[in-house]
mmCIF file of C-alpha atoms and ligand atoms in Angstrom:
data_model
loop_
_atom_site.group_PDB
_atom_site.id
_atom_site.type_symbol
_atom_site.label_atom_id
_atom_site.label_comp_id
_atom_site.label_asym_id
_atom_site.label_seq_id
_atom_site.Cartn_x
_atom_site.Cartn_y
_atom_site.Cartn_z
ATOM 1 C CA UNK A 264 -12.544 30.842 66.185
ATOM 2 C CA UNK A 265 -8.406 30.398 67.102
ATOM 3 C CA UNK A 266 -7.661 28.641 63.790
ATOM 4 C CA UNK A 267 -8.448 32.056 62.153
ATOM 5 C CA UNK A 268 -6.064 34.042 63.737
ATOM 6 C CA UNK A 269 -2.948 34.274 62.448
ATOM 7 C CA UNK A 270 0.679 33.481 64.225
ATOM 8 C CA UNK A 271 0.989 37.163 64.643
ATOM 9 C CA UNK A 272 -2.414 37.737 66.020
ATOM 10 C CA UNK A 273 -1.847 34.475 68.125
ATOM 11 C CA UNK A 274 1.240 36.129 69.461
ATOM 12 C CA UNK A 275 0.494 40.018 70.071
ATOM 13 C CA UNK A 276 -2.471 37.432 72.045
ATOM 14 C CA UNK A 277 -0.619 34.894 74.223
ATOM 15 C CA UNK A 278 1.874 38.525 75.068
ATOM 16 C CA UNK A 279 -1.740 40.424 76.128
ATOM 17 C CA UNK A 280 -2.504 37.119 77.850
ATOM 18 C CA UNK A 281 0.620 36.836 79.634
ATOM 19 C CA UNK A 282 0.517 40.341 81.000
ATOM 20 C CA UNK A 283 -3.234 40.655 82.415
ATOM 21 C CA UNK A 284 -2.219 37.881 84.678
ATOM 22 C CA UNK A 285 0.305 41.164 86.584
ATOM 23 C CA UNK A 286 -3.127 42.861 86.852
ATOM 24 C CA UNK A 287 -4.148 42.502 90.560
ATOM 25 C CA UNK A 288 -7.541 43.685 92.158
ATOM 26 C CA UNK A 289 -7.590 47.632 93.134
ATOM 27 C CA UNK A 290 -4.626 48.228 90.505
ATOM 28 C CA UNK A 291 -4.969 51.541 89.032
ATOM 29 C CA UNK A 292 -3.711 50.167 85.271
ATOM 30 C CA UNK A 293 -2.965 51.495 82.587
ATOM 31 C CA UNK A 294 -3.855 50.726 79.110
ATOM 32 C CA UNK A 295 -2.093 51.318 76.387
ATOM 33 C CA UNK A 296 -3.108 51.560 72.545
ATOM 34 C CA UNK A 297 -2.891 49.578 69.182
ATOM 35 C CA UNK A 298 -3.233 45.640 68.091
ATOM 36 C CA UNK A 299 -1.458 44.145 71.140
ATOM 37 C CA UNK A 300 -2.910 46.187 74.064
ATOM 38 C CA UNK A 301 -6.635 45.532 72.051
ATOM 39 C CA UNK A 302 -5.849 42.089 73.005
ATOM 40 C CA UNK A 303 -4.553 43.370 76.812
ATOM 41 C CA UNK A 304 -7.213 45.049 77.276
ATOM 42 C CA UNK A 305 -10.006 42.284 76.295
ATOM 43 C CA UNK A 306 -8.480 39.591 78.892
ATOM 44 C CA UNK A 307 -8.582 42.060 81.311
ATOM 45 C CA UNK A 308 -12.529 42.462 80.902
ATOM 46 C CA UNK A 309 -12.813 39.009 81.100
ATOM 47 C CA UNK A 310 -11.055 39.170 84.263
ATOM 48 C CA UNK A 311 -13.685 41.904 85.352
ATOM 49 C CA UNK A 312 -16.816 40.262 83.596
ATOM 50 C CA UNK A 313 -15.972 36.559 85.263
ATOM 51 C CA UNK A 314 -14.107 37.240 87.768
ATOM 52 C CA UNK A 315 -15.294 39.964 89.542
ATOM 53 C CA UNK A 316 -11.885 41.299 88.885
ATOM 54 C CA UNK A 317 -11.836 45.250 90.485
ATOM 55 C CA UNK A 318 -9.563 47.423 88.399
ATOM 56 C CA UNK A 319 -9.106 51.384 87.440
ATOM 57 C CA UNK A 320 -8.506 51.990 83.814
ATOM 58 C CA UNK A 321 -6.199 54.390 82.544
ATOM 59 C CA UNK A 322 -6.476 54.624 78.349
ATOM 60 C CA UNK A 323 -4.037 56.155 76.084
ATOM 61 C CA UNK A 324 -6.521 57.128 73.230
ATOM 62 C CA UNK A 325 -9.892 58.105 72.597
ATOM 63 C CA UNK A 326 -9.777 54.101 70.622
ATOM 64 C CA UNK A 327 -8.757 52.684 73.887
ATOM 65 C CA UNK A 328 -11.262 54.268 75.967
ATOM 66 C CA UNK A 329 -13.825 53.581 74.298
ATOM 67 C CA UNK A 330 -13.421 49.908 73.842
ATOM 68 C CA UNK A 331 -11.989 49.463 77.525
ATOM 69 C CA UNK A 332 -15.713 50.485 78.185
ATOM 70 C CA UNK A 333 -17.488 48.390 75.539
ATOM 71 C CA UNK A 334 -15.871 45.075 77.668
ATOM 72 C CA UNK A 335 -16.947 46.176 80.628
ATOM 73 C CA UNK A 336 -13.491 48.208 82.698
ATOM 74 C CA UNK A 337 -13.448 51.052 85.005
ATOM 75 C CA UNK A 338 -12.456 54.450 82.955
ATOM 76 C CA UNK A 339 -10.812 56.869 84.667
ATOM 77 C CA UNK A 340 -8.851 60.098 83.712
ATOM 78 C CA UNK A 341 -5.458 59.923 84.419
ATOM 79 C CA UNK A 342 -5.667 63.137 86.910
ATOM 80 C CA UNK A 343 -8.594 60.943 88.121
ATOM 81 C CA UNK A 344 -5.696 58.003 88.760
ATOM 82 C CA UNK A 345 -3.157 60.586 89.776
ATOM 83 C CA UNK A 346 -0.055 58.139 89.921
ATOM 84 C CA UNK A 347 -0.814 53.983 88.415
ATOM 85 C CA UNK A 348 0.606 50.796 89.403
ATOM 86 C CA UNK A 349 1.078 48.773 86.325
ATOM 87 C CA UNK A 350 0.780 50.419 82.429
ATOM 88 C CA UNK A 351 0.513 48.243 79.647
ATOM 89 C CA UNK A 352 0.989 48.746 76.179
ATOM 90 C CA UNK A 353 2.258 47.702 72.775
ATOM 91 C CA UNK A 354 6.358 48.581 70.637
ATOM 92 C CA UNK A 355 6.680 49.708 67.930
ATOM 93 C CA UNK A 356 10.304 48.187 68.413
ATOM 94 C CA UNK A 357 12.549 47.317 71.389
ATOM 95 C CA UNK A 358 16.372 46.879 71.734
ATOM 96 C CA UNK A 359 17.594 44.924 74.640
ATOM 97 C CA UNK A 360 17.718 47.368 77.040
ATOM 98 C CA UNK A 361 14.305 47.921 76.530
ATOM 99 C CA UNK A 362 13.909 50.867 74.687
ATOM 100 C CA UNK A 363 11.274 52.042 72.621
ATOM 101 C CA UNK A 364 9.853 53.539 69.136
ATOM 102 C CA UNK A 365 6.020 53.983 69.689
ATOM 103 C CA UNK A 366 3.329 55.752 67.931
ATOM 104 C CA UNK A 367 2.759 53.987 65.565
ATOM 105 C CA UNK A 368 -1.249 53.657 66.194
ATOM 106 C CA UNK A 369 -0.681 57.746 67.439
ATOM 107 C CA UNK A 370 -1.114 57.637 70.703
ATOM 108 C CA UNK A 371 2.881 58.566 72.047
ATOM 109 C CA UNK A 372 2.043 61.510 74.031
ATOM 110 C CA UNK A 373 -0.558 59.780 75.973
ATOM 111 C CA UNK A 374 1.684 56.339 76.129
ATOM 112 C CA UNK A 375 4.125 58.854 77.196
ATOM 113 C CA UNK A 376 2.805 60.527 79.928
ATOM 114 C CA UNK A 377 0.891 57.012 81.408
ATOM 115 C CA UNK A 378 3.627 55.153 81.095
ATOM 116 C CA UNK A 379 6.222 57.423 82.779
ATOM 117 C CA UNK A 380 3.385 58.230 85.580
ATOM 118 C CA UNK A 381 3.535 54.331 85.727
ATOM 119 C CA UNK A 382 5.142 52.164 88.871
ATOM 120 C CA UNK A 383 5.826 49.271 86.170
ATOM 121 C CA UNK A 384 5.676 50.111 82.207
ATOM 122 C CA UNK A 385 4.873 46.551 81.179
ATOM 123 C CA UNK A 386 5.314 46.014 77.023
ATOM 124 C CA UNK A 387 3.667 43.495 75.014
ATOM 125 C CA UNK A 388 5.065 42.581 71.776
ATOM 126 C CA UNK A 389 5.361 39.238 69.138
ATOM 127 C CA UNK A 390 8.714 38.517 68.893
ATOM 128 C CA UNK A 391 9.084 40.988 65.834
ATOM 129 C CA UNK A 392 9.206 43.902 67.364
ATOM 130 C CA UNK A 393 12.379 43.145 68.752
ATOM 131 C CA UNK A 394 15.840 44.945 67.301
ATOM 132 C CA UNK A 395 19.292 45.243 67.319
ATOM 133 C CA UNK A 396 19.228 48.525 67.025
ATOM 134 C CA UNK A 397 15.818 51.218 66.960
ATOM 135 C CA UNK A 398 15.067 53.060 63.713
ATOM 136 C CA UNK A 399 14.083 50.764 60.753
ATOM 137 C CA UNK A 400 10.558 51.018 62.508
ATOM 138 C CA UNK A 401 9.824 55.410 61.075
ATOM 139 C CA UNK A 402 10.473 57.217 64.854
ATOM 140 C CA UNK A 403 6.913 59.204 65.153
ATOM 141 C CA UNK A 404 7.409 62.660 66.319
ATOM 142 C CA UNK A 405 4.073 64.786 67.211
ATOM 143 C CA UNK A 406 4.142 68.325 66.142
ATOM 144 C CA UNK A 407 1.883 70.609 66.359
ATOM 145 C CA UNK A 408 0.098 72.099 63.389
ATOM 146 C CA UNK A 409 1.273 76.193 63.666
ATOM 147 C CA UNK A 410 4.362 76.079 61.391
ATOM 148 C CA UNK A 411 4.301 72.385 60.975
ATOM 149 C CA UNK A 412 6.859 72.954 58.048
ATOM 150 C CA UNK A 413 8.577 75.255 59.855
ATOM 151 C CA UNK A 414 9.569 72.402 62.165
ATOM 152 C CA UNK A 415 9.532 69.644 59.735
ATOM 153 C CA UNK A 416 13.131 71.841 58.255
ATOM 154 C CA UNK A 417 14.267 72.936 61.556
ATOM 155 C CA UNK A 418 14.039 68.576 62.255
ATOM 156 C CA UNK A 419 15.554 67.687 59.546
ATOM 157 C CA UNK A 420 18.439 70.842 59.688
ATOM 158 C CA UNK A 421 18.925 68.417 63.296
ATOM 159 C CA UNK A 422 18.785 65.486 62.446
ATOM 160 C CA UNK A 423 22.664 66.392 60.447
ATOM 161 C CA UNK A 424 24.455 66.600 63.856
ATOM 162 C CA UNK A 425 22.913 62.931 64.564
ATOM 163 C CA UNK A 426 24.163 59.518 64.254
ATOM 164 C CA UNK A 427 21.368 58.299 61.973
ATOM 165 C CA UNK A 428 21.379 56.787 58.645
ATOM 166 C CA UNK A 429 18.326 58.313 57.872
ATOM 167 C CA UNK A 430 17.050 62.319 57.744
ATOM 168 C CA UNK A 431 13.575 62.727 56.253
ATOM 169 C CA UNK A 432 9.741 63.438 57.447
ATOM 170 C CA UNK A 433 7.171 62.677 56.310
ATOM 171 C CA UNK A 434 4.278 64.454 57.248
ATOM 172 C CA UNK A 435 1.788 61.112 58.282
ATOM 173 C CA UNK A 436 -1.173 61.284 56.489
ATOM 174 C CA UNK A 437 -5.682 60.054 56.898
ATOM 175 C CA UNK A 438 -5.667 58.879 53.863
ATOM 176 C CA UNK A 439 -6.116 62.528 51.734
ATOM 177 C CA UNK A 440 -5.535 64.769 55.233
ATOM 178 C CA UNK A 441 -3.434 64.339 57.481
ATOM 179 C CA UNK A 442 -3.961 62.630 60.062
ATOM 180 C CA UNK A 443 -4.727 64.287 62.926
ATOM 181 C CA UNK A 444 -3.527 62.975 66.939
ATOM 182 C CA UNK A 445 -6.355 62.768 69.648
ATOM 183 C CA UNK A 446 -4.472 65.793 70.780
ATOM 184 C CA UNK A 447 -4.972 67.233 67.912
ATOM 185 C CA UNK A 448 -1.662 67.382 66.449
ATOM 186 C CA UNK A 449 0.367 66.279 63.440
ATOM 187 C CA UNK A 450 2.784 63.141 63.032
ATOM 188 C CA UNK A 451 6.082 63.951 61.365
ATOM 189 C CA UNK A 452 7.224 60.175 60.731
ATOM 190 C CA UNK A 453 11.546 60.460 60.676
ATOM 191 C CA UNK A 454 13.712 57.858 58.375
ATOM 192 C CA UNK A 455 16.110 57.229 60.546
ATOM 193 C CA UNK A 456 16.632 53.092 59.334
ATOM 194 C CA UNK A 457 19.446 53.214 62.365
ATOM 195 C CA UNK A 458 19.383 55.324 65.479
ATOM 196 C CA UNK A 459 23.288 54.664 67.434
ATOM 197 C CA UNK A 460 22.547 56.938 70.361
ATOM 198 C CA UNK A 461 18.455 56.972 71.421
ATOM 199 C CA UNK A 462 18.481 58.825 74.659
ATOM 200 C CA UNK A 463 20.863 61.698 73.179
ATOM 201 C CA UNK A 464 18.258 61.660 69.894
ATOM 202 C CA UNK A 465 15.247 61.224 72.299
ATOM 203 C CA UNK A 466 16.059 65.103 74.094
ATOM 204 C CA UNK A 467 17.257 66.700 71.356
ATOM 205 C CA UNK A 468 14.527 66.204 68.960
ATOM 206 C CA UNK A 469 12.420 68.133 72.581
ATOM 207 C CA UNK A 470 13.967 71.026 72.016
ATOM 208 C CA UNK A 471 12.533 72.138 68.712
ATOM 209 C CA UNK A 472 10.111 74.237 69.273
ATOM 210 C CA UNK A 473 7.046 72.915 67.601
ATOM 211 C CA UNK A 474 8.041 69.316 69.175
ATOM 212 C CA UNK A 475 5.440 68.035 72.094
ATOM 213 C CA UNK A 476 6.837 65.071 72.105
ATOM 214 C CA UNK A 477 9.016 61.676 70.391
ATOM 215 C CA UNK A 478 7.926 57.818 70.043
ATOM 216 C CA UNK A 479 11.649 57.248 71.602
ATOM 217 C CA UNK A 480 10.922 55.770 75.004
ATOM 218 C CA UNK A 481 14.535 55.337 76.703
ATOM 219 C CA UNK A 482 14.279 54.023 80.723
ATOM 220 C CA UNK A 483 10.342 53.716 80.629
ATOM 221 C CA UNK A 484 9.538 50.070 79.947
ATOM 222 C CA UNK A 485 10.496 47.699 82.930
ATOM 223 C CA UNK A 486 9.536 44.512 81.459
ATOM 224 C CA UNK A 487 8.447 42.341 78.079
ATOM 225 C CA UNK A 488 6.511 39.823 76.785
ATOM 226 C CA UNK A 489 6.876 38.635 74.308
ATOM 227 C CA UNK A 490 4.669 36.567 72.874
ATOM 228 C CA UNK A 491 5.028 33.943 69.580
ATOM 229 C CA UNK A 492 2.362 32.158 67.187
ATOM 230 C CA UNK A 493 2.463 28.837 69.184
ATOM 231 C CA UNK A 494 1.623 29.887 72.271
ATOM 232 C CA UNK A 495 5.386 30.309 73.855
ATOM 233 C CA UNK A 496 5.665 33.400 76.472
ATOM 234 C CA UNK A 497 9.019 34.749 77.395
ATOM 235 C CA UNK A 498 8.946 37.640 79.661
ATOM 236 C CA UNK A 499 11.905 40.350 80.026
ATOM 237 C CA UNK A 500 12.424 42.098 83.399
ATOM 238 C CA UNK A 501 15.125 45.141 82.546
ATOM 239 C CA UNK A 502 15.139 45.787 86.197
ATOM 240 C CA UNK A 503 15.933 42.181 88.326
ATOM 241 C CA UNK A 504 17.715 40.390 85.083
ATOM 242 C CA UNK A 505 15.434 37.944 84.887
ATOM 243 C CA UNK A 506 13.955 35.828 82.042
ATOM 244 C CA UNK A 507 11.135 33.266 82.215
ATOM 245 C CA UNK A 508 9.299 31.686 79.590
ATOM 246 C CA UNK A 509 5.812 30.352 79.675
ATOM 247 C CA UNK A 510 2.862 28.612 77.557
ATOM 248 C CA UNK A 511 -0.523 29.788 76.782
ATOM 249 C CA UNK A 512 -3.115 27.612 76.150
ATOM 250 C CA UNK A 513 -5.939 28.829 73.506
ATOM 251 C CA UNK A 514 -9.040 26.773 74.159
ATOM 252 C CA UNK A 515 -8.567 28.535 77.242
ATOM 253 C CA UNK A 516 -10.702 31.762 75.536
ATOM 254 C CA UNK A 517 -12.290 30.863 73.109
ATOM 255 C CA UNK A 518 -15.065 33.510 74.140
ATOM 256 C CA UNK A 519 -12.326 35.827 73.866
ATOM 257 C CA UNK A 520 -12.365 34.560 69.751
ATOM 258 C CA UNK A 521 -16.448 34.701 69.681
ATOM 259 C CA UNK A 522 -16.996 38.671 69.164
ATOM 260 C CA UNK A 523 -14.079 38.877 66.581
ATOM 261 C CA UNK A 524 -16.356 38.584 63.976
ATOM 262 C CA UNK A 525 -16.107 41.729 62.387
HETATM 263 C C1 5RP B 743 0.467 52.948 69.483
HETATM 264 C C2 5RP B 743 1.836 52.226 70.013
HETATM 265 C C3 5RP B 743 1.620 50.721 69.468
HETATM 266 O O1 5RP B 743 1.742 50.652 71.164
HETATM 267 C C4 5RP B 743 2.326 50.745 68.792
HETATM 268 O O2 5RP B 743 2.164 50.683 67.298
HETATM 269 C C5 5RP B 743 2.371 49.168 68.112
HETATM 270 O O3 5RP B 743 0.783 48.602 67.917
HETATM 271 P P1 5RP B 743 0.861 47.418 67.141
HETATM 272 O O4 5RP B 743 0.072 46.217 68.919
HETATM 273 O O5 5RP B 743 -0.574 46.869 66.543
HETATM 274 O O6 5RP B 743 1.469 46.347 66.602
HETATM 275 O O7 5RP B 743 2.127 52.856 70.241
HETATM 276 O O8 5RP B 743 1.435 54.353 69.223
#
């Protein structure tokens, strides 16, 4: 079954598998959203079912909540958990300071709340997500539907004074209709190409009325686990300044792949 996985999926899987090893009995764990985070949820589910791991998971989207329940993880709300030991999530881009762009899957608001309420945030990603400067990936900004076109105009006007290389914003669509987040909001994707000062931009965007949150995660991520298609993983810890290398075996996880037929 693993033979049917693309190198990129293998990279995502090994990053997720390595991160799952950081999860310990009794932990309250934030569960991210997206294809890499879905691997993580599957890996943790396997540990719950086969090894008797006992954790409480706080999902960052309805999609992740559904998957977590399906694989046997006890799901609780953030308010029930109150504070988390660890959050593991994917990212659309990360730089050498472990600043991130997130929200490609539209879950940035819950993802940022959950990650911020955690002792540690670990990002799992394939190597293609690493960039010198953030901004090639369109920056998602969650806005309330009321007056969203006015908010879009304000955003574009604000970008004129920012050190970015593009300034257009587009409404994210889901087929013919607007994409709607779990909180009932819209997403405006900012096509910036290059963000020279991500810290400043993150603060400025959230001052605009109508903006709920933006997808820049500044000083939130502690560790990134980078997966490669050959099973190699690199673990970078920004606080410790350490880099570890590891290699994972796909064969051990054949039972994870068997339910991937759909
Ligand atoms: C969802 C996210 C995801 O973490 C991000 O889009 C990465 O997704 P994937 O693992 O599928 O590449 O921020 O809102």
